[in-house]
Short mmCIF file of C-alpha atoms in Angstrom, two decimals:
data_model
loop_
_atom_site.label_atom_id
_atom_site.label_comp_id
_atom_site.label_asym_id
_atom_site.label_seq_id
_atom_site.Cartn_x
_atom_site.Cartn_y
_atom_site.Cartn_z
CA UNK A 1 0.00 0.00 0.00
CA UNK A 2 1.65 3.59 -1.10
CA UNK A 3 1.87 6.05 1.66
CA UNK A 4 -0.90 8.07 0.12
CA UNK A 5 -3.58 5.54 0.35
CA UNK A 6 -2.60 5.09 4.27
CA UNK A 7 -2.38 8.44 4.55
CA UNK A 8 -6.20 8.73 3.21
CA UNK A 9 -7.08 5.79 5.80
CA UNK A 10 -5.78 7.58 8.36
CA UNK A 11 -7.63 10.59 7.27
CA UNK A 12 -10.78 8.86 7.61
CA UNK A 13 -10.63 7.02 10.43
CA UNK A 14 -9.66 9.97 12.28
CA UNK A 15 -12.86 11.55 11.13
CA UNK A 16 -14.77 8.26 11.81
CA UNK A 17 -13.69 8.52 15.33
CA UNK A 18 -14.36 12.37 15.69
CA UNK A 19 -18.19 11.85 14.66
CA UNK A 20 -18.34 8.97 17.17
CA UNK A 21 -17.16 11.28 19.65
CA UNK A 22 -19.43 14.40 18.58
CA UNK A 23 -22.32 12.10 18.98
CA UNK A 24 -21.58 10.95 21.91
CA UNK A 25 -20.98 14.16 23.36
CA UNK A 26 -24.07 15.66 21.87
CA UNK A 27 -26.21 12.66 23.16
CA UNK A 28 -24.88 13.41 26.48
CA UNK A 29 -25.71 17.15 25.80
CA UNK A 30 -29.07 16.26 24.97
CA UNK A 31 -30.07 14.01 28.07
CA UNK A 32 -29.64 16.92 30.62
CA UNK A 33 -31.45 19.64 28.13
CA UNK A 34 -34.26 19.26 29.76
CA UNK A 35 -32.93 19.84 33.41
CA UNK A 36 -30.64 22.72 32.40
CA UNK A 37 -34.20 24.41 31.19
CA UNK A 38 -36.04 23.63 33.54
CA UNK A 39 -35.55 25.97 36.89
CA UNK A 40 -34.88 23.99 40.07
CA UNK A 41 -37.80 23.88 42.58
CA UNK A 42 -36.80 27.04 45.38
CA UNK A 43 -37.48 25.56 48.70
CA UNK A 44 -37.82 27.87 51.36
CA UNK A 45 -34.58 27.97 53.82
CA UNK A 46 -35.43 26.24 57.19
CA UNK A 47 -36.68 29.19 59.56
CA UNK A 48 -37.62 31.64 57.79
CA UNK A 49 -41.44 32.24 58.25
CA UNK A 50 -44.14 32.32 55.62
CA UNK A 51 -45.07 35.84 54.45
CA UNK A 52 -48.10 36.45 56.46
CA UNK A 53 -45.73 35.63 59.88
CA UNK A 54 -44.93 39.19 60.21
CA UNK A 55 -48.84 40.10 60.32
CA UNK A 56 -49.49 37.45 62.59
CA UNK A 57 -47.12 37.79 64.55
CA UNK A 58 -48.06 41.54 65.25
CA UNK A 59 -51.53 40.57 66.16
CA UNK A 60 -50.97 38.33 68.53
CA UNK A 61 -48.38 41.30 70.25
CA UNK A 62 -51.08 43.27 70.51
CA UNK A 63 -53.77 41.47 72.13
CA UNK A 64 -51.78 40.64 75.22
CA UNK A 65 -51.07 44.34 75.67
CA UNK A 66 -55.20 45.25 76.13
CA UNK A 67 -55.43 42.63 78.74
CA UNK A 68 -53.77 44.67 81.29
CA UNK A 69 -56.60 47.52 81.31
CA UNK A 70 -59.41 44.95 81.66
CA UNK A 71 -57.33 43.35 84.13
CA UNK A 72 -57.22 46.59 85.71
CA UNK A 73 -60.50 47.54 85.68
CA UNK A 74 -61.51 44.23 87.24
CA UNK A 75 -59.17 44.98 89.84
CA UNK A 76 -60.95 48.14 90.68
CA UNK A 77 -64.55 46.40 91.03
CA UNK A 78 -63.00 44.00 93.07
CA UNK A 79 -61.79 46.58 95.39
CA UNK A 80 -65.26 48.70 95.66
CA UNK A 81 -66.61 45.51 96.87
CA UNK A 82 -65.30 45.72 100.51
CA UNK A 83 -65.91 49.01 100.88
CA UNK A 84 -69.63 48.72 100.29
CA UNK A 85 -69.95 45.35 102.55
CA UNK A 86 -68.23 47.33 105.50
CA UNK A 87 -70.73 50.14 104.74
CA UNK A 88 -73.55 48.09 104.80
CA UNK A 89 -72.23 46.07 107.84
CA UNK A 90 -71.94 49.76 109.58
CA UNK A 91 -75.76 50.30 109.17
CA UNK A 92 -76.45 46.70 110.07
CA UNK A 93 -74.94 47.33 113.51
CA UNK A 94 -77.62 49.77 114.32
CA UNK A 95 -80.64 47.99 115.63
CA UNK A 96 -84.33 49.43 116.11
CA UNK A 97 -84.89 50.55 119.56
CA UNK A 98 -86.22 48.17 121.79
CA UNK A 99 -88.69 48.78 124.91
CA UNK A 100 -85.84 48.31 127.29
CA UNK A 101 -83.97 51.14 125.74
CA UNK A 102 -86.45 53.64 125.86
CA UNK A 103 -88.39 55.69 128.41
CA UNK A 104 -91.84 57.65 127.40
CA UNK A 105 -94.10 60.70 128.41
CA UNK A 106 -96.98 62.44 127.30
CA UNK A 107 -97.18 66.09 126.97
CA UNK A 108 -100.89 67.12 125.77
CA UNK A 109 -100.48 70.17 123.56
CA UNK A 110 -104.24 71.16 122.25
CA UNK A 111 -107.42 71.49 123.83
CA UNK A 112 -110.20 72.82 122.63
CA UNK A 113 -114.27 72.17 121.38
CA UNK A 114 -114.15 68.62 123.07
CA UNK A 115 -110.68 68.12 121.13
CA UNK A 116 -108.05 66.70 122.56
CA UNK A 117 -104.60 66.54 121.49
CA UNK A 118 -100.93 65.51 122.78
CA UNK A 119 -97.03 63.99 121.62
CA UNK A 120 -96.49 60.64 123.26
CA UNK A 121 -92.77 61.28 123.66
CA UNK A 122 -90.45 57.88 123.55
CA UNK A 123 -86.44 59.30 124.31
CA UNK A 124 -83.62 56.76 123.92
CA UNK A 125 -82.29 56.35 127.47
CA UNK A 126 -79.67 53.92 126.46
CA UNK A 127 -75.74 54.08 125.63
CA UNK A 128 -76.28 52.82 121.96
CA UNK A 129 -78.22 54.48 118.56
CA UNK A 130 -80.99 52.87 117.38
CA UNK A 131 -83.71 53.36 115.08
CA UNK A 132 -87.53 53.78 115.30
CA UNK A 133 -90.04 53.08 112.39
CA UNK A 134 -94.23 52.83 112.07
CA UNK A 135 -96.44 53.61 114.30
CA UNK A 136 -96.40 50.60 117.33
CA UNK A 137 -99.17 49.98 119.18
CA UNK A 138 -100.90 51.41 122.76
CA UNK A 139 -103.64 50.52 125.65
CA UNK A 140 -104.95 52.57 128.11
CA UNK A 141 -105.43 50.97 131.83
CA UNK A 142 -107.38 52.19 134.89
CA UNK A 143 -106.20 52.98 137.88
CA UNK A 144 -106.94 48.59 138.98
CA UNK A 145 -104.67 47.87 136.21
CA UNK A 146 -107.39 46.39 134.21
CA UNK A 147 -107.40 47.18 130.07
CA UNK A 148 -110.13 49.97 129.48
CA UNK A 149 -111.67 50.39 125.65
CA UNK A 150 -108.79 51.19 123.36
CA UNK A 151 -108.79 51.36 119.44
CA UNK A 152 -105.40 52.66 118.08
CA UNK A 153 -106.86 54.58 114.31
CA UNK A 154 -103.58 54.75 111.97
CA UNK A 155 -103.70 58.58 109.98
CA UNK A 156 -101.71 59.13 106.89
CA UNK A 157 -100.58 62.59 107.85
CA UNK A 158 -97.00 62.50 109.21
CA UNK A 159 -96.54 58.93 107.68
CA UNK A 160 -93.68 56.27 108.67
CA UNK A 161 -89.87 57.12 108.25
CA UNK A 162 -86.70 55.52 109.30
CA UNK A 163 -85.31 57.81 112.71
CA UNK A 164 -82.54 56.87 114.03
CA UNK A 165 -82.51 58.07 117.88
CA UNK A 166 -78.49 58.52 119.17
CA UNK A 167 -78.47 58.16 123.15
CA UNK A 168 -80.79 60.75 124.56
CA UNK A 169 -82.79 61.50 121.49
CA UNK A 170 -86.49 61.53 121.58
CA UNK A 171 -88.90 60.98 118.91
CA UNK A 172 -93.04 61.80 118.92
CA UNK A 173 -96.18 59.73 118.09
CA UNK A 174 -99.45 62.80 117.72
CA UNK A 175 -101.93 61.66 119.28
CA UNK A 176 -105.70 62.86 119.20
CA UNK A 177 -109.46 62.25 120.55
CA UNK A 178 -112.27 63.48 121.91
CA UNK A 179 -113.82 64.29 125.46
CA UNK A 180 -117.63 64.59 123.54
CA UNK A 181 -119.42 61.43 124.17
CA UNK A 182 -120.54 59.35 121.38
CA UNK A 183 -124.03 58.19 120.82
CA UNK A 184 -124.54 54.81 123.54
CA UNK A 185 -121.97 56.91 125.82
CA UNK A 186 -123.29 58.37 128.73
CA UNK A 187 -123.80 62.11 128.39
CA UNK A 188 -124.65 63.33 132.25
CA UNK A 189 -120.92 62.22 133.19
CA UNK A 190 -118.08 60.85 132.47
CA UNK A 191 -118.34 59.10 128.82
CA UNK A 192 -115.62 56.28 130.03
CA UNK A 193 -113.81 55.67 132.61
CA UNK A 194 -110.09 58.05 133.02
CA UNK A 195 -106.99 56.08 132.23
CA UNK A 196 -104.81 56.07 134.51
CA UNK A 197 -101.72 55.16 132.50
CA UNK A 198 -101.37 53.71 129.19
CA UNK A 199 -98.85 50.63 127.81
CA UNK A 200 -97.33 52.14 124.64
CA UNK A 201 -95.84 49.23 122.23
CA UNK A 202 -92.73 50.55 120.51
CA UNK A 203 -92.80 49.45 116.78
CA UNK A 204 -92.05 45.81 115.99
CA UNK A 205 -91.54 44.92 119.91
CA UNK A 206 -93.77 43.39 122.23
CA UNK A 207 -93.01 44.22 125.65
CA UNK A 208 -94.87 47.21 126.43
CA UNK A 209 -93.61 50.54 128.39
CA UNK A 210 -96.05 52.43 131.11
CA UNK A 211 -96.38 55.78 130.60
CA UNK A 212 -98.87 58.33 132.91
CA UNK A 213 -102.13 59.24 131.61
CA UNK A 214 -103.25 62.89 132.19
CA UNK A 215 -105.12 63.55 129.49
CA UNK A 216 -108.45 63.03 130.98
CA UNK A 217 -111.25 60.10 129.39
CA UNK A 218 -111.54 59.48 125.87
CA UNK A 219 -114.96 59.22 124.07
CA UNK A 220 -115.54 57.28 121.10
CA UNK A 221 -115.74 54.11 123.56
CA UNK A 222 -111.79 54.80 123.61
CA UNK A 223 -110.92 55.97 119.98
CA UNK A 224 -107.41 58.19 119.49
CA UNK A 225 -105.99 58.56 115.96
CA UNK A 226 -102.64 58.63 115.82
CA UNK A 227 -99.99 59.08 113.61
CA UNK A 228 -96.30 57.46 113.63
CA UNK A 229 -93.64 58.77 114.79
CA UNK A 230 -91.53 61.60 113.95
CA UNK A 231 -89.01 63.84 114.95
#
């Protein structure tokens, strides 16, 4: 074989072997074509937060900070609450007057026409305030201690109220009847019998307190109006 013809051989298997190797290189190319194209996924970096974290994360700051005013004003209620039970237990302390504590009189003021008219006068004789309220209750007795006709009429005028009687304060029941006898009464003397004292019921007790009678009999078969007490 002349040198030429290797030479051409050569030649071509040279070139042979470069197209084998420019398709092999262009096959490999090809296979990862798609992923060079194709972006990568991004994947967030561990700890960052999503985007609405920030909002979030300013709501939630704020709430807390409002609960100290309503914890506050809780507070505050809870405080007025002692205050008022130590003001109530104050005016619990001060009980109605009972008959033990008081001593009476009566002091006729008005006479006139067959009228008759006077203050039963209760004063607190004790060491303690204590209150008086309505109109109690009364009886007139005869000079034998026995009960003599007695109806107690309520009037409106001068109606109840709370008094509250401090040691040595007095309070007044008005007190009124008549010295005219009624029809049945006898009229060519006395129309009933003169009281010689008369048990006075303090409101809401029981026990009675004697009190002088000077205000002569009372007609009407023992009718007085009277009206509660007042200072």
């Amino acid at each position: 074989m002349t040198p030429h013809r290797l030479g051409t051989l050569g030649l071509r298997a040279m070139q042979v072997s470069g197209a084998v190797l420019l398709a092999a290189l262009m096959t490999g190319c090809g296979g990862q074509s798609g992923h060079v194209i194709t972006a990568p996924a991004q994947h967030a970096e561990p700890g960052l937060p999503p985007a609405t974290a920030p909002g979030t994360s300013v709501t939630q700051d704020t709430t807390p900070a409002e609960r100290p005013a309503t914890t506050t004003a809780q507070n505050t209620g809870a405080q007025a609450t002692p205050r008022t039970s130590t003001a109530q237990a104050q005016a619990n302390r001060v009980e109605r007057c009972h008959t033990s504590m008081l001593t009476g009189s009566l002091q006729p003021t008005e006479a006139g026409a067959g009228q008759r008219y006077a203050e039963l006068v209760l004063r607190n004789s004790s060491n303690e305030t204590c209150t008086l309220y309505g109109y109690g209750g009364l009886q007139l007795i005869d000079a034998s201690g026995k009960p003599l006709p007695t109806t107690l009429e309520r009037t409106p005028n001068l109606g109840p109220s709370l008094i509250t009687l401090a040691p040595g304060a007095t309070a007044s029941k008005t007190l009124h009847w008549t010295a005219v006898p009624h029809e049945g009464e006898p009229a060519d003397g006395p129309c009933q019998p003169t009281p010689a004292r008369v048990e006075v019921i303090p409101p809401d007790e029981t026990d009675p307190l004697s009190i002088t009678w000077q205000g002569g009999p009372v007609c009407g078969f023992g009718s007085i109006d009277g009206s509660a007490y007042h200072q």
